[in-house]
């Protein structure tokens, strides 16, 4: 966890810890690095415009929640450049603007 860049700072760390807390099976007493790795942000995610590595979305997330997570991740990776974030997501800039205004 120390090696992660945490581009979203405390908000991203808090969200990761929440996802982790929800996903840990009751019988687990110690978290292995392999288990934890699934929840940590990966360097370069979404940077190639094709989706990059992956952005963890809870299995029980609604479509709107999943979309919000992906949009937030794209904006962070793009340095909050909306044009670049839209390209990473494969949508138009106007579509991204509309989705942001719906929040």
mmCIF file of C-alpha atoms in Angstrom:
data_model
loop_
_atom_site.group_PDB
_atom_site.id
_atom_site.type_symbol
_atom_site.label_atom_id
_atom_site.label_comp_id
_atom_site.label_asym_id
_atom_site.label_seq_id
_atom_site.Cartn_x
_atom_site.Cartn_y
_atom_site.Cartn_z
ATOM 1 C CA UNK A 1 0.000 0.000 0.000
ATOM 2 C CA UNK A 2 2.914 2.335 0.676
ATOM 3 C CA UNK A 3 4.128 1.976 -2.905
ATOM 4 C CA UNK A 4 0.853 3.188 -4.452
ATOM 5 C CA UNK A 5 0.779 6.738 -5.778
ATOM 6 C CA UNK A 6 -2.800 7.339 -4.542
ATOM 7 C CA UNK A 7 -3.576 9.967 -7.205
ATOM 8 C CA UNK A 8 -6.938 10.615 -5.539
ATOM 9 C CA UNK A 9 -5.212 11.057 -2.157
ATOM 10 C CA UNK A 10 -7.296 10.387 0.947
ATOM 11 C CA UNK A 11 -10.547 9.981 -0.994
ATOM 12 C CA UNK A 12 -9.118 7.188 -3.131
ATOM 13 C CA UNK A 13 -7.480 5.522 -0.125
ATOM 14 C CA UNK A 14 -10.763 5.692 1.824
ATOM 15 C CA UNK A 15 -12.715 4.221 -1.097
ATOM 16 C CA UNK A 16 -10.173 1.418 -1.484
ATOM 17 C CA UNK A 17 -10.343 0.587 2.216
ATOM 18 C CA UNK A 18 -14.153 0.575 2.086
ATOM 19 C CA UNK A 19 -14.151 -1.820 -0.889
ATOM 20 C CA UNK A 20 -11.625 -3.986 0.908
ATOM 21 C CA UNK A 21 -13.661 -4.080 4.129
ATOM 22 C CA UNK A 22 -16.781 -5.108 2.241
ATOM 23 C CA UNK A 23 -15.009 -7.820 0.241
ATOM 24 C CA UNK A 24 -12.993 -9.528 3.002
ATOM 25 C CA UNK A 25 -14.507 -12.924 3.804
ATOM 26 C CA UNK A 26 -15.482 -13.406 7.454
ATOM 27 C CA UNK A 27 -13.023 -16.261 7.954
ATOM 28 C CA UNK A 28 -9.953 -14.206 6.894
ATOM 29 C CA UNK A 29 -7.772 -13.159 9.817
ATOM 30 C CA UNK A 30 -4.809 -11.848 7.832
ATOM 31 C CA UNK A 31 -4.855 -10.120 4.453
ATOM 32 C CA UNK A 32 -2.327 -11.478 1.974
ATOM 33 C CA UNK A 33 -0.549 -9.260 -0.527
ATOM 34 C CA UNK A 34 -2.212 -11.178 -3.389
ATOM 35 C CA UNK A 35 -5.679 -10.488 -2.018
ATOM 36 C CA UNK A 36 -4.861 -6.830 -1.380
ATOM 37 C CA UNK A 37 -3.376 -6.373 -4.864
ATOM 38 C CA UNK A 38 -6.841 -6.703 -6.440
ATOM 39 C CA UNK A 39 -7.962 -3.526 -4.687
ATOM 40 C CA UNK A 40 -4.949 -1.255 -5.162
ATOM 41 C CA UNK A 41 -4.748 1.262 -8.012
ATOM 42 C CA UNK A 42 -2.385 0.221 -10.757
ATOM 43 C CA UNK A 43 0.004 2.684 -12.360
ATOM 44 C CA UNK A 44 -0.993 3.559 -15.898
ATOM 45 C CA UNK A 45 -4.643 2.566 -15.586
ATOM 46 C CA UNK A 46 -6.732 4.151 -18.304
ATOM 47 C CA UNK A 47 -3.700 5.968 -19.731
ATOM 48 C CA UNK A 48 -3.665 4.192 -23.066
ATOM 49 C CA UNK A 49 -7.212 5.255 -23.946
ATOM 50 C CA UNK A 50 -8.306 1.621 -24.211
ATOM 51 C CA UNK A 51 -9.151 1.062 -20.578
ATOM 52 C CA UNK A 52 -5.645 0.431 -19.258
ATOM 53 C CA UNK A 53 -5.350 -2.191 -16.542
ATOM 54 C CA UNK A 54 -8.525 -2.115 -14.517
ATOM 55 C CA UNK A 55 -10.557 0.060 -12.238
ATOM 56 C CA UNK A 56 -12.104 -1.903 -9.367
ATOM 57 C CA UNK A 57 -15.887 -1.612 -9.332
ATOM 58 C CA UNK A 58 -17.837 -3.392 -6.590
ATOM 59 C CA UNK A 59 -19.906 -6.278 -7.937
ATOM 60 C CA UNK A 60 -23.017 -4.870 -6.284
ATOM 61 C CA UNK A 61 -22.569 -1.378 -7.783
ATOM 62 C CA UNK A 62 -25.381 -0.010 -9.884
ATOM 63 C CA UNK A 63 -24.669 1.028 -13.442
ATOM 64 C CA UNK A 64 -24.726 4.688 -12.385
ATOM 65 C CA UNK A 65 -22.266 3.992 -9.543
ATOM 66 C CA UNK A 66 -19.940 2.027 -11.840
ATOM 67 C CA UNK A 67 -20.059 4.816 -14.398
ATOM 68 C CA UNK A 68 -19.216 7.389 -11.723
ATOM 69 C CA UNK A 69 -16.241 5.313 -10.525
ATOM 70 C CA UNK A 70 -14.902 4.981 -14.069
ATOM 71 C CA UNK A 71 -15.396 8.667 -14.846
ATOM 72 C CA UNK A 72 -13.645 9.686 -11.606
ATOM 73 C CA UNK A 73 -10.739 7.341 -12.377
ATOM 74 C CA UNK A 74 -10.396 8.660 -15.924
ATOM 75 C CA UNK A 75 -10.447 12.269 -14.736
ATOM 76 C CA UNK A 76 -7.764 11.563 -12.126
ATOM 77 C CA UNK A 77 -5.557 9.730 -14.631
ATOM 78 C CA UNK A 78 -6.020 12.562 -17.145
ATOM 79 C CA UNK A 79 -5.074 15.236 -14.608
ATOM 80 C CA UNK A 80 -8.699 16.443 -14.722
ATOM 81 C CA UNK A 81 -8.383 17.222 -18.424
ATOM 82 C CA UNK A 82 -11.941 16.498 -19.612
ATOM 83 C CA UNK A 83 -11.010 16.086 -23.265
ATOM 84 C CA UNK A 84 -8.367 13.477 -22.441
ATOM 85 C CA UNK A 85 -10.625 11.720 -19.901
ATOM 86 C CA UNK A 86 -13.415 11.482 -22.485
ATOM 87 C CA UNK A 87 -10.971 9.962 -24.983
ATOM 88 C CA UNK A 88 -9.819 7.435 -22.378
ATOM 89 C CA UNK A 89 -13.432 6.436 -21.785
ATOM 90 C CA UNK A 90 -14.232 6.263 -25.480
ATOM 91 C CA UNK A 91 -16.973 8.889 -25.251
ATOM 92 C CA UNK A 92 -17.347 12.420 -26.538
ATOM 93 C CA UNK A 93 -16.472 15.453 -24.481
ATOM 94 C CA UNK A 94 -20.112 16.598 -24.526
ATOM 95 C CA UNK A 95 -21.247 13.210 -23.219
ATOM 96 C CA UNK A 96 -18.725 13.425 -20.380
ATOM 97 C CA UNK A 97 -19.863 16.963 -19.546
ATOM 98 C CA UNK A 98 -23.503 15.823 -19.480
ATOM 99 C CA UNK A 99 -22.695 12.870 -17.211
ATOM 100 C CA UNK A 100 -20.757 15.127 -14.841
ATOM 101 C CA UNK A 101 -23.686 17.530 -14.663
ATOM 102 C CA UNK A 102 -26.034 14.650 -13.782
ATOM 103 C CA UNK A 103 -24.147 13.945 -10.538
#
